[in-house]
PDB file of C-alpha atoms in Angstrom:
ATOM      1  CA  MET M 780     -24.797  55.058 -18.726  1.00 63.00           C
ATOM      2  CA  ASP M 781     -21.145  54.075 -18.466  1.00 72.00           C
ATOM      3  CA  ASN M 782     -21.847  50.739 -20.191  1.00 93.00           C
ATOM      4  CA  ALA M 783     -23.443  52.451 -23.219  1.00 97.00           C
ATOM      5  CA  LYS M 784     -22.154  51.312 -26.610  1.00 97.00           C
ATOM      6  CA  THR M 785     -22.017  52.921 -30.014  1.00 97.00           C
ATOM      7  CA  VAL M 786     -23.798  51.593 -33.089  1.00 97.00           C
ATOM      8  CA  ASN M 787     -20.386  50.915 -34.644  1.00 97.00           C
ATOM      9  CA  TYR M 788     -19.339  48.735 -31.694  1.00 97.00           C
ATOM     10  CA  SER M 789     -21.673  45.926 -32.747  1.00 97.00           C
ATOM     11  CA  ARG M 790     -22.034  46.647 -36.468  1.00 98.00           C
ATOM     12  CA  THR M 791     -21.669  43.270 -38.199  1.00 98.00           C
ATOM     13  CA  THR M 792     -21.339  42.014 -41.766  1.00 98.00           C
ATOM     14  CA  ILE M 793     -21.555  38.388 -42.818  1.00 98.00           C
ATOM     15  CA  THR M 794     -20.732  37.459 -46.414  1.00 98.00           C
ATOM     16  CA  GLU M 795     -21.477  34.061 -47.879  1.00 97.00           C
ATOM     17  CA  LEU M 796     -21.169  32.488 -51.305  1.00 98.00           C
ATOM     18  CA  MET M 797     -24.495  31.192 -52.620  1.00 97.00           C
ATOM     19  CA  ILE M 798     -23.955  27.541 -53.587  1.00 97.00           C
ATOM     20  CA  PRO M 799     -26.167  25.189 -55.647  1.00 96.00           C
ATOM     21  CA  SER M 800     -27.516  23.353 -52.587  1.00 97.00           C
ATOM     22  CA  TYR M 801     -29.127  26.660 -51.490  1.00 97.00           C
ATOM     23  CA  ALA M 802     -31.181  26.891 -54.707  1.00 96.00           C
ATOM     24  CA  ASN M 803     -34.844  26.105 -55.271  1.00 93.00           C
ATOM     25  CA  PHE M 804     -36.217  24.310 -58.343  1.00 91.00           C
ATOM     26  CA  GLY M 805     -36.225  27.608 -60.238  1.00 90.00           C
ATOM     27  CA  GLY M 806     -32.486  28.039 -59.715  1.00 89.00           C
ATOM     28  CA  LYS M 807     -32.850  30.959 -57.290  1.00 95.00           C
ATOM     29  CA  ILE M 808     -31.702  30.950 -53.670  1.00 97.00           C
ATOM     30  CA  HIS M 809     -34.386  29.805 -51.204  1.00 95.00           C
ATOM     31  CA  GLY M 810     -35.858  32.638 -49.158  1.00 94.00           C
ATOM     32  CA  GLY M 811     -35.447  30.418 -46.096  1.00 95.00           C
ATOM     33  CA  ILE M 812     -31.671  30.321 -46.581  1.00 96.00           C
ATOM     34  CA  LEU M 813     -31.587  34.113 -46.628  1.00 97.00           C
ATOM     35  CA  LEU M 814     -33.859  34.327 -43.564  1.00 96.00           C
ATOM     36  CA  SER M 815     -31.558  31.967 -41.690  1.00 97.00           C
ATOM     37  CA  LEU M 816     -28.535  34.109 -42.571  1.00 98.00           C
ATOM     38  CA  MET M 817     -30.423  37.252 -41.511  1.00 98.00           C
ATOM     39  CA  ASP M 818     -31.284  35.642 -38.167  1.00 98.00           C
ATOM     40  CA  LYS M 819     -27.633  34.703 -37.687  1.00 98.00           C
ATOM     41  CA  VAL M 820     -26.312  38.210 -38.368  1.00 98.00           C
ATOM     42  CA  ALA M 821     -29.059  39.731 -36.160  1.00 98.00           C
ATOM     43  CA  TYR M 822     -27.996  37.404 -33.339  1.00 98.00           C
ATOM     44  CA  VAL M 823     -24.308  38.314 -33.657  1.00 98.00           C
ATOM     45  CA  CYS M 824     -25.025  42.049 -33.763  1.00 98.00           C
ATOM     46  CA  ALA M 825     -27.497  42.020 -30.833  1.00 98.00           C
ATOM     47  CA  ALA M 826     -25.386  39.655 -28.700  1.00 98.00           C
ATOM     48  CA  LYS M 827     -22.318  41.799 -29.232  1.00 98.00           C
ATOM     49  CA  HIS M 828     -24.179  44.941 -28.134  1.00 98.00           C
ATOM     50  CA  SER M 829     -25.891  43.315 -25.145  1.00 97.00           C
ATOM     51  CA  GLY M 830     -23.023  41.078 -24.063  1.00 97.00           C
ATOM     52  CA  THR M 831     -25.591  38.328 -23.425  1.00 97.00           C
ATOM     53  CA  TYR M 832     -27.523  35.564 -25.100  1.00 96.00           C
ATOM     54  CA  VAL M 833     -30.341  36.942 -27.267  1.00 98.00           C
ATOM     55  CA  VAL M 834     -33.382  35.431 -28.950  1.00 98.00           C
ATOM     56  CA  THR M 835     -35.445  36.532 -31.930  1.00 98.00           C
ATOM     57  CA  VAL M 836     -38.891  37.845 -31.003  1.00 97.00           C
ATOM     58  CA  SER M 837     -40.152  39.117 -34.346  1.00 95.00           C
ATOM     59  CA  VAL M 838     -39.129  39.884 -37.893  1.00 95.00           C
ATOM     60  CA  ASP M 839     -40.561  42.860 -39.750  1.00 90.00           C
ATOM     61  CA  ASN M 840     -40.640  43.732 -43.396  1.00 82.00           C
ATOM     62  CA  VAL M 841     -39.244  40.700 -45.179  1.00 88.00           C
ATOM     63  CA  GLU M 842     -39.854  41.449 -48.831  1.00 89.00           C
ATOM     64  CA  PHE M 843     -37.515  39.958 -51.400  1.00 92.00           C
ATOM     65  CA  LYS M 844     -37.141  42.711 -53.977  1.00 94.00           C
ATOM     66  CA  GLN M 845     -34.800  40.838 -56.313  1.00 94.00           C
ATOM     67  CA  PRO M 846     -33.795  37.186 -56.617  1.00 95.00           C
ATOM     68  CA  VAL M 847     -30.407  35.957 -55.477  1.00 97.00           C
ATOM     69  CA  GLU M 848     -28.563  33.702 -57.900  1.00 96.00           C
ATOM     70  CA  VAL M 849     -26.255  30.755 -57.344  1.00 96.00           C
ATOM     71  CA  GLY M 850     -22.647  31.988 -57.447  1.00 96.00           C
ATOM     72  CA  GLU M 851     -23.393  35.437 -56.041  1.00 97.00           C
ATOM     73  CA  LEU M 852     -21.829  36.723 -52.844  1.00 98.00           C
ATOM     74  CA  VAL M 853     -24.474  37.790 -50.368  1.00 98.00           C
ATOM     75  CA  SER M 854     -23.498  40.318 -47.707  1.00 98.00           C
ATOM     76  CA  LEU M 855     -25.748  40.986 -44.746  1.00 98.00           C
ATOM     77  CA  HIS M 856     -25.013  44.319 -43.058  1.00 98.00           C
ATOM     78  CA  ALA M 857     -26.479  44.587 -39.550  1.00 98.00           C
ATOM     79  CA  SER M 858     -26.580  47.353 -36.974  1.00 98.00           C
ATOM     80  CA  VAL M 859     -28.468  47.986 -33.766  1.00 98.00           C
ATOM     81  CA  ASN M 860     -31.006  50.682 -34.636  1.00 98.00           C
ATOM     82  CA  TYR M 861     -32.868  50.831 -31.327  1.00 97.00           C
ATOM     83  CA  VAL M 862     -32.634  49.575 -27.741  1.00 98.00           C
ATOM     84  CA  GLY M 863     -35.350  49.338 -25.114  1.00 96.00           C
ATOM     85  CA  ASN M 864     -34.934  47.854 -21.656  1.00 97.00           C
ATOM     86  CA  SER M 865     -34.232  44.277 -22.753  1.00 97.00           C
ATOM     87  CA  SER M 866     -35.025  44.531 -26.456  1.00 97.00           C
ATOM     88  CA  LEU M 867     -32.986  45.566 -29.461  1.00 97.00           C
ATOM     89  CA  ILE M 868     -34.048  46.214 -33.028  1.00 97.00           C
ATOM     90  CA  VAL M 869     -31.423  45.186 -35.553  1.00 98.00           C
ATOM     91  CA  GLY M 870     -31.663  46.594 -39.067  1.00 97.00           C
ATOM     92  CA  ILE M 871     -30.308  44.333 -41.798  1.00 97.00           C
ATOM     93  CA  LYS M 872     -29.512  45.313 -45.361  1.00 97.00           C
ATOM     94  CA  VAL M 873     -28.945  42.407 -47.748  1.00 97.00           C
ATOM     95  CA  VAL M 874     -26.963  42.886 -50.942  1.00 98.00           C
ATOM     96  CA  ALA M 875     -25.943  40.367 -53.586  1.00 98.00           C
ATOM     97  CA  GLU M 876     -22.851  40.785 -55.735  1.00 98.00           C
ATOM     98  CA  ASN M 877     -22.180  39.086 -59.046  1.00 97.00           C
ATOM     99  CA  ILE M 878     -18.446  38.407 -58.885  1.00 94.00           C
ATOM    100  CA  LYS M 879     -18.003  38.195 -62.673  1.00 95.00           C
ATOM    101  CA  THR M 880     -19.766  41.440 -63.564  1.00 96.00           C
ATOM    102  CA  ALA M 881     -19.142  43.300 -60.280  1.00 95.00           C
ATOM    103  CA  SER M 882     -22.821  44.293 -60.253  1.00 97.00           C
ATOM    104  CA  VAL M 883     -24.346  44.760 -56.819  1.00 97.00           C
ATOM    105  CA  LYS M 884     -28.071  44.667 -56.048  1.00 97.00           C
ATOM    106  CA  HIS M 885     -29.973  45.457 -52.859  1.00 97.00           C
ATOM    107  CA  THR M 886     -32.255  42.452 -52.327  1.00 96.00           C
ATOM    108  CA  ASN M 887     -34.012  43.440 -49.112  1.00 94.00           C
ATOM    109  CA  THR M 888     -33.984  45.256 -45.798  1.00 94.00           C
ATOM    110  CA  SER M 889     -35.459  43.718 -42.662  1.00 95.00           C
ATOM    111  CA  TYR M 890     -35.801  44.514 -38.981  1.00 96.00           C
ATOM    112  CA  PHE M 891     -35.312  41.841 -36.318  1.00 97.00           C
ATOM    113  CA  THR M 892     -36.476  42.438 -32.763  1.00 97.00           C
ATOM    114  CA  MET M 893     -34.269  40.564 -30.316  1.00 98.00           C
ATOM    115  CA  VAL M 894     -34.417  40.318 -26.535  1.00 98.00           C
ATOM    116  CA  ALA M 895     -31.521  39.757 -24.149  1.00 98.00           C
ATOM    117  CA  LYS M 896     -31.599  36.873 -21.664  1.00 98.00           C
ATOM    118  CA  ASP M 897     -29.476  36.187 -18.607  1.00 96.00           C
ATOM    119  CA  ASP M 898     -27.938  32.827 -17.687  1.00 95.00           C
ATOM    120  CA  HIS M 899     -31.270  31.734 -16.176  1.00 96.00           C
ATOM    121  CA  GLY M 900     -33.331  32.599 -19.256  1.00 95.00           C
ATOM    122  CA  LYS M 901     -34.820  35.754 -17.733  1.00 97.00           C
ATOM    123  CA  LEU M 902     -34.993  39.071 -19.559  1.00 97.00           C
ATOM    124  CA  THR M 903     -32.027  41.280 -18.798  1.00 97.00           C
ATOM    125  CA  ALA M 904     -31.262  44.944 -19.449  1.00 97.00           C
ATOM    126  CA  VAL M 905     -29.201  45.944 -22.464  1.00 97.00           C
ATOM    127  CA  PRO M 906     -26.710  48.816 -22.581  1.00 97.00           C
ATOM    128  CA  PRO M 907     -27.965  52.173 -23.861  1.00 97.00           C
ATOM    129  CA  LEU M 908     -27.142  53.029 -27.468  1.00 97.00           C
ATOM    130  CA  ILE M 909     -24.843  55.963 -28.245  1.00 97.00           C
ATOM    131  CA  LEU M 910     -26.078  57.768 -31.373  1.00 97.00           C
ATOM    132  CA  GLU M 911     -23.051  59.411 -33.006  1.00 97.00           C
ATOM    133  CA  SER M 912     -24.450  60.551 -36.358  1.00 97.00           C
ATOM    134  CA  ASP M 913     -27.601  61.871 -37.971  1.00 97.00           C
ATOM    135  CA  GLU M 914     -27.948  58.438 -39.610  1.00 97.00           C
ATOM    136  CA  ASP M 915     -27.911  56.736 -36.183  1.00 97.00           C
ATOM    137  CA  ILE M 916     -30.510  59.209 -34.897  1.00 97.00           C
ATOM    138  CA  ARG M 917     -32.720  58.761 -37.997  1.00 96.00           C
ATOM    139  CA  ARG M 918     -32.644  54.967 -37.646  1.00 96.00           C
ATOM    140  CA  PHE M 919     -33.506  55.160 -33.936  1.00 97.00           C
ATOM    141  CA  LEU M 920     -36.422  57.518 -34.642  1.00 97.00           C
ATOM    142  CA  GLU M 921     -37.640  55.309 -37.518  1.00 95.00           C
ATOM    143  CA  ALA M 922     -37.562  52.300 -35.188  1.00 95.00           C
ATOM    144  CA  LEU M 923     -39.715  54.201 -32.690  1.00 93.00           C
ATOM    145  CA  LYS M 924     -42.183  55.018 -35.472  1.00 94.00           C
ATOM    146  CA  ARG M 925     -42.238  51.376 -36.688  1.00 91.00           C
ATOM    147  CA  LYS M 926     -42.944  50.234 -33.102  1.00 90.00           C
ATOM    148  CA  GLU M 927     -45.861  52.666 -32.886  1.00 90.00           C
ATOM    149  CA  ILE M 928     -47.282  51.580 -36.267  1.00 90.00           C
ATOM    150  CA  LYS M 929     -46.806  47.900 -35.411  1.00 87.00           C
ATOM    151  CA  SER M 930     -48.720  48.355 -32.151  1.00 85.00           C
ATOM    152  CA  SER M 931     -51.590  50.122 -33.958  1.00 85.00           C
ATOM    153  CA  TYR M 932     -51.642  47.422 -36.631  1.00 84.00           C
ATOM    154  CA  LYS M 933     -51.864  44.652 -34.000  1.00 81.00           C
ATOM    155  CA  GLU M 934     -54.828  46.414 -32.380  1.00 81.00           C
ATOM    156  CA  LEU M 935     -56.607  46.922 -35.713  1.00 81.00           C
ATOM    157  CA  LEU M 936     -56.027  43.307 -36.738  1.00 80.00           C
ATOM    158  CA  HIS M 937     -57.267  42.020 -33.387  1.00 76.00           C
ATOM    159  CA  ASP M 938     -60.388  44.178 -33.626  1.00 74.00           C
ATOM    160  CA  ALA M 939     -61.015  43.061 -37.216  1.00 76.00           C
ATOM    161  CA  LYS M 940     -60.706  39.388 -36.288  1.00 72.00           C
ATOM    162  CA  THR M 941     -62.916  39.574 -33.203  1.00 68.00           C
ATOM    163  CA  CYS M 942     -65.595  41.718 -34.865  1.00 69.00           C
ATOM    164  CA  MET M 943     -65.685  39.992 -38.266  1.00 72.00           C
ATOM    165  CA  GLU M 944     -69.206  38.962 -39.225  1.00 80.00           C
ATOM    166  CA  ILE M 945     -68.700  36.363 -41.922  1.00 80.00           C
ATOM    167  CA  ASP M 946     -72.172  36.471 -43.460  1.00 79.00           C
ATOM    168  CA  GLU M 947     -72.145  40.287 -43.648  1.00 82.00           C
ATOM    169  CA  ASN M 948     -68.747  40.257 -45.410  1.00 82.00           C
ATOM    170  CA  LEU M 949     -69.195  37.245 -47.671  1.00 84.00           C
ATOM    171  CA  HIS M 950     -69.761  39.541 -50.667  1.00 85.00           C
ATOM    172  CA  LEU M 951     -66.087  40.620 -50.406  1.00 86.00           C
ATOM    173  CA  LEU M 952     -65.135  37.189 -51.728  1.00 88.00           C
ATOM    174  CA  ASP M 953     -67.136  37.576 -54.941  1.00 87.00           C
ATOM    175  CA  ALA M 954     -64.201  39.022 -56.877  1.00 88.00           C
ATOM    176  CA  GLU M 955     -61.609  36.719 -55.283  1.00 90.00           C
ATOM    177  CA  ARG M 956     -60.231  33.421 -56.548  1.00 90.00           C
ATOM    178  CA  CYS M 957     -62.010  31.183 -54.053  1.00 90.00           C
ATOM    179  CA  ILE M 958     -65.116  29.017 -53.871  1.00 87.00           C
ATOM    180  CA  VAL M 959     -67.185  29.009 -50.693  1.00 86.00           C
ATOM    181  CA  LYS M 960     -68.693  25.590 -49.961  1.00 85.00           C
ATOM    182  CA  ARG M 961     -69.795  25.696 -46.354  1.00 80.00           C
ATOM    183  CA  GLU M 962     -71.860  22.779 -45.105  1.00 76.00           C
ATOM    184  CA  LYS M 963     -74.542  25.110 -43.740  1.00 72.00           C
ATOM    185  CA  ASP M 964     -74.940  26.732 -47.194  1.00 64.00           C
ATOM    186  CA  MET M 965     -75.248  23.318 -48.813  1.00 60.00           C
ATOM    187  CA  GLN M 966     -77.931  22.263 -46.317  1.00 58.00           C
ATOM    188  CA  SER M 967     -80.047  25.342 -47.052  1.00 54.00           C
ATOM    189  CA  GLU M 968     -79.996  24.431 -50.761  1.00 55.00           C
ATOM    190  CA  TRP M 969     -81.345  20.951 -49.937  1.00 51.00           C
ATOM    191  CA  ILE M 970     -84.346  22.256 -48.022  1.00 51.00           C
TER     192      ILE M 970
END
């Protein structure tokens, strides 16, 4: 465990001015721009901790709570919350600051799962994580819980997809904003 690193060792913040070319037709910053910045800060944080090349495996909980405006400074605060053998979970808090009014708003929090690769593209072990505060411990434990919930969710979704009987569940669409026009239904009307 002599190569273990603290959370603070790889803690990373990237701040960028939101410019007009980042805006959508509604004048707000594209979600894709923010996702790209989040991926960048997750890479820097995870690569610094692991000391290797890392790739993004999954992104959890991307929910834009408030819009980001042109002219605001967006800061992405990243820290390694969890490490496995070759994987790391990086927590990212995104805040936007209006420079004129000095108002700051939390726009979203996301969790990026990254894996470390060696020079040949094979998975490689990452250093253990030293948890120095109750906050570090809480985030590690929350990451464990999210992993457990995510695994259960994947199983439930797989079971739901493989066991779904369309005709038995068609009534669920009655209150939805869709129109079912299957060819087989149309043929039965013709007979």
